[in-house]
mmCIF file of C-alpha atoms in Angstrom:
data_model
loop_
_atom_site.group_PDB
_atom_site.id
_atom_site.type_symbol
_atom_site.label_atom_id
_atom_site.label_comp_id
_atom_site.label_asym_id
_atom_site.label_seq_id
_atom_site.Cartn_x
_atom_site.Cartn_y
_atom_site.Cartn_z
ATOM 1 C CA UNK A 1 130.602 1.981 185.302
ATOM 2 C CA UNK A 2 130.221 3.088 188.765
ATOM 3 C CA UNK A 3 127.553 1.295 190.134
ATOM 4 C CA UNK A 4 129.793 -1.450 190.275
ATOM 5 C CA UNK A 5 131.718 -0.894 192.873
ATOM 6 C CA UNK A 6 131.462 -0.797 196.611
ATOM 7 C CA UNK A 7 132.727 1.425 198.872
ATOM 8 C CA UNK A 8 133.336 2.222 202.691
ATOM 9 C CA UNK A 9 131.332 4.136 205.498
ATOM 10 C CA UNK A 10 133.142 5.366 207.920
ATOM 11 C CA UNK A 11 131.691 3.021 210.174
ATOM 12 C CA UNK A 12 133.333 0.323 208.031
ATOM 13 C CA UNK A 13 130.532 -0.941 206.402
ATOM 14 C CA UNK A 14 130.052 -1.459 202.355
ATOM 15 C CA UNK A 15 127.840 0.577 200.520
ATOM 16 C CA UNK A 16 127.375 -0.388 197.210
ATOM 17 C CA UNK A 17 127.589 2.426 194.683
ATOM 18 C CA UNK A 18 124.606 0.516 192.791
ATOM 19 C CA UNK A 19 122.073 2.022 195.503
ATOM 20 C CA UNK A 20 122.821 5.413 193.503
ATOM 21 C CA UNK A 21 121.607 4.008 189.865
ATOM 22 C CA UNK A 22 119.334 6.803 188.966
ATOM 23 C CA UNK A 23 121.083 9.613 190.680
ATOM 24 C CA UNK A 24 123.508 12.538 189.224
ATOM 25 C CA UNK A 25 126.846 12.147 191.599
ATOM 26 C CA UNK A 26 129.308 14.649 192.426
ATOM 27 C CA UNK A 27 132.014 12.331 193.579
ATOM 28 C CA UNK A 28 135.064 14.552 195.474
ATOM 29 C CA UNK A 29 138.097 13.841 197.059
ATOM 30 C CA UNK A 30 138.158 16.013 200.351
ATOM 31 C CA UNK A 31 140.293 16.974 203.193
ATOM 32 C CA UNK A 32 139.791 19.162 206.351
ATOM 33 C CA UNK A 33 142.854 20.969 206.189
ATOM 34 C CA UNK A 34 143.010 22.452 203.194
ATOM 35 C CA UNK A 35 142.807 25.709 201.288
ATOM 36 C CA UNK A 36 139.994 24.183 199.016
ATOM 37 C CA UNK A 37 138.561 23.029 202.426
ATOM 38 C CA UNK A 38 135.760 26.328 202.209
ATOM 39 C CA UNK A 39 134.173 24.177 199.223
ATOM 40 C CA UNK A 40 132.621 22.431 201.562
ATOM 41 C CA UNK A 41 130.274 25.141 201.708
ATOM 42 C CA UNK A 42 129.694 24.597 198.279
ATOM 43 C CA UNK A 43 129.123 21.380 198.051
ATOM 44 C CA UNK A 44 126.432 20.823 200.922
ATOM 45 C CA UNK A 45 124.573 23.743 199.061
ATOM 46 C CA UNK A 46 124.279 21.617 195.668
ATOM 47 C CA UNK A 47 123.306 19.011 197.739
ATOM 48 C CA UNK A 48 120.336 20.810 199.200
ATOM 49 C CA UNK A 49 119.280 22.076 196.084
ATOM 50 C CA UNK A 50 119.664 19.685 194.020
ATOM 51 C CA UNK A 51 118.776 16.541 196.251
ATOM 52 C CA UNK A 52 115.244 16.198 195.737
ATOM 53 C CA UNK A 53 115.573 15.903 192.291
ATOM 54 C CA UNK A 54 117.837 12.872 192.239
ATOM 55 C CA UNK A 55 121.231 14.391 193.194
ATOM 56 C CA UNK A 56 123.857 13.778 195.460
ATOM 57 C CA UNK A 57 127.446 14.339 196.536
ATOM 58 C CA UNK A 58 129.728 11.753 197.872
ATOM 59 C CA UNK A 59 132.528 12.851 199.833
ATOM 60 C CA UNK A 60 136.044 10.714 199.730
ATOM 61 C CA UNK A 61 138.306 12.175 202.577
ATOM 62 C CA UNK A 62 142.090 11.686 201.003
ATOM 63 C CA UNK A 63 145.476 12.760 203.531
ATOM 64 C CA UNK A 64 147.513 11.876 200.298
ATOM 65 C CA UNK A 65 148.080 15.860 199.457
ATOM 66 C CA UNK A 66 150.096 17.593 202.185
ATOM 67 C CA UNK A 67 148.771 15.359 205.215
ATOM 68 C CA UNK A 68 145.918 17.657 204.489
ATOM 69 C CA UNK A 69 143.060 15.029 206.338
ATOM 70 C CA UNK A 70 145.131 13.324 209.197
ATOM 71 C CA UNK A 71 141.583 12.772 211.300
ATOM 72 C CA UNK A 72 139.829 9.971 212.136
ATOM 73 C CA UNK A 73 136.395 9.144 210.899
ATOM 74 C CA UNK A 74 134.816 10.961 213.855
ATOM 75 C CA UNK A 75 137.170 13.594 213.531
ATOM 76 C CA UNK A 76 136.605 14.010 210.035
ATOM 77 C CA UNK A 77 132.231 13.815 210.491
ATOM 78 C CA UNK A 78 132.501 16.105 213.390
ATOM 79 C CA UNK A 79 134.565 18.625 211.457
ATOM 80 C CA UNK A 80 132.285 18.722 208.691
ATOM 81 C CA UNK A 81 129.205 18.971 210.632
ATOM 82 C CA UNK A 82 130.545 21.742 212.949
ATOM 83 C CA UNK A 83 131.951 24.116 210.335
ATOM 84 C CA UNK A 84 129.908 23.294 207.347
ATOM 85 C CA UNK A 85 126.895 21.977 208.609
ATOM 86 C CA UNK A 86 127.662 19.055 205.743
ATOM 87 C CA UNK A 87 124.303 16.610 205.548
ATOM 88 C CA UNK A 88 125.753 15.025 202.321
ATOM 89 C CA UNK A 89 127.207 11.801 202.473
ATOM 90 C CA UNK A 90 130.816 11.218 203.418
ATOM 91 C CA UNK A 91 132.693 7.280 202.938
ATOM 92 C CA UNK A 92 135.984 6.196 204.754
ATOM 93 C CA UNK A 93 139.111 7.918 203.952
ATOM 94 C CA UNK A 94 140.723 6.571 200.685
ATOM 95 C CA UNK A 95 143.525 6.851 198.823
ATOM 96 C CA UNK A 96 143.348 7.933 195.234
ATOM 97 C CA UNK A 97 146.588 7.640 193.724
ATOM 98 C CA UNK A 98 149.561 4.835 193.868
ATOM 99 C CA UNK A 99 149.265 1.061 194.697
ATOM 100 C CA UNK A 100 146.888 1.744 197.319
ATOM 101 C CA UNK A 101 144.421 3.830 195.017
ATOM 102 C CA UNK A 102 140.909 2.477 195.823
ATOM 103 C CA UNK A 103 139.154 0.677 192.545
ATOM 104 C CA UNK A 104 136.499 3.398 192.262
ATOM 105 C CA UNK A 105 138.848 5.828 191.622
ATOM 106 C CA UNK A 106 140.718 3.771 189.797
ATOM 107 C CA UNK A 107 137.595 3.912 187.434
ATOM 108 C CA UNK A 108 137.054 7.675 187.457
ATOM 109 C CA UNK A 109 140.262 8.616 186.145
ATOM 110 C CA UNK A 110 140.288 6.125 183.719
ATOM 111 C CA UNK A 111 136.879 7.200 182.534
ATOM 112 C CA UNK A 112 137.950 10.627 182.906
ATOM 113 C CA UNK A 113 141.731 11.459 182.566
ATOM 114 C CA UNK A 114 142.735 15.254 183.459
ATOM 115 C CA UNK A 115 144.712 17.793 182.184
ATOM 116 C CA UNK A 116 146.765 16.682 178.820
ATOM 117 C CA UNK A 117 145.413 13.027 179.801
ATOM 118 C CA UNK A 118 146.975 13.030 183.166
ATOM 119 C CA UNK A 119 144.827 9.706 185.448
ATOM 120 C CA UNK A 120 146.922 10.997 188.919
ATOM 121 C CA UNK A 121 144.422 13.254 191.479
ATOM 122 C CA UNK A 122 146.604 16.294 191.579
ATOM 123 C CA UNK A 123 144.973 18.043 194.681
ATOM 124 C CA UNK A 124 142.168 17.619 197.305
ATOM 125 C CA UNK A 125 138.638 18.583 196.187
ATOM 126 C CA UNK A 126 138.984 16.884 192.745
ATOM 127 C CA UNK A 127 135.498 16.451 191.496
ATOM 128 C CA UNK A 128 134.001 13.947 189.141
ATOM 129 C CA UNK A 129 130.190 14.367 187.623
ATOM 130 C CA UNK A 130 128.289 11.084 187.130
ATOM 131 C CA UNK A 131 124.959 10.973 185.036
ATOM 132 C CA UNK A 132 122.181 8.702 186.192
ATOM 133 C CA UNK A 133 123.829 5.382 184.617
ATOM 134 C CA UNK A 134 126.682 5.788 185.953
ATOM 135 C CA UNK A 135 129.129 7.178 183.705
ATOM 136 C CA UNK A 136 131.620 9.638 184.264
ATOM 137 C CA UNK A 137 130.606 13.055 182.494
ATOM 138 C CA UNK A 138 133.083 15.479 183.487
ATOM 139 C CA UNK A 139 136.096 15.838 185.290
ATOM 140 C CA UNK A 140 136.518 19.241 187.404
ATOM 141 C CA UNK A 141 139.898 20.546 188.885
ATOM 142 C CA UNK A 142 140.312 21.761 192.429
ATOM 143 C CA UNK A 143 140.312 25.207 191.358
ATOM 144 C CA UNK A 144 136.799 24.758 190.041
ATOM 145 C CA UNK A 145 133.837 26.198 192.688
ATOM 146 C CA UNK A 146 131.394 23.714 193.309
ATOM 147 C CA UNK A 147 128.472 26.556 192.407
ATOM 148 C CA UNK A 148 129.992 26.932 189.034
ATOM 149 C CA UNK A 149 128.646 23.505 188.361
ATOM 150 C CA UNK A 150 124.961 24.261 188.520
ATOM 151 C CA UNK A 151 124.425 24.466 184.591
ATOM 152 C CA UNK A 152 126.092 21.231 184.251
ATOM 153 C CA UNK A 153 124.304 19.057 187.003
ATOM 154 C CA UNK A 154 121.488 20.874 185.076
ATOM 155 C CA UNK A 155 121.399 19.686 182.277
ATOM 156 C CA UNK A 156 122.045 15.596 183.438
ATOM 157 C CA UNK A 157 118.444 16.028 185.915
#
């Protein structure tokens, strides 16, 4: 389950994901630099449709594909606001593969392995759909456009 674990602002403070019991999550791996970077776009709009009725998207800035997010946290928030205009919420930069994988990741592709039962984040903007208790729903590649996602957030409100 999700809300068990805890994860980092980028002010370096804990949030605990419990505080989202009751929500639909879009949890995504991000990066500035990349050329899945226009789903930002994307994203913010889900999150501005979709907020008010208990949804949100959490944003997990990764540089573990290509040195794709080499920023720091200001750099990262300031990036976002500027050229997406991003009002969603965005944590501390993680990793989400190897020894240094951070645990909540560690759930999500346990909960929800990928392609021919792969648990390794292949790319940047990795996306993981969590109903309102918590558990992992659906696992979307990269490739996938956050508006294609609209019947499926759907259909957990």
């Amino acid at each position: 389950m999700i809300a068990t674990h805890q994860v980092r602002r980028p002010d370096g403070s804990l949030q605990r994901l419990a505080d989202y019991v009751g929500q639909v999550l879009l949890i995504v791996n991000t990066a500035s630099q990349c050329g899945f970077t226009p789903q930002y776009a994307g994203l913010e709009a889900l999150w501005r449709r979709y907020r008010e009725r208990g949804f949100a998207v959490l944003g997990f800035p990764c540089n573990q594909f290509g040195a794709q997010e080499p920023g720091s946290a200001e750099e990262i928030a300031s990036f976002c606001s500027l050229t997406y205009d991003v009002s969603f919420p965005m944590f501390a930069k993680i990793e989400v593969n190897g020894a240094g994988a951070d645990p909540l990741y560690k759930a999500l592709k346990a909960s929800a392995p990928g392609l021919l039962g792969s648990r390794s984040i292949k790319w940047n903007f990795t996306k993981f759909l969590v109903d309102r208790e918590g558990k992992v729903v659906r696992r979307y590649g990269p490739q996938v456009k956050p508006e294609t996602l609209e019947q499926d957030i759907e259909a957990l409100l």
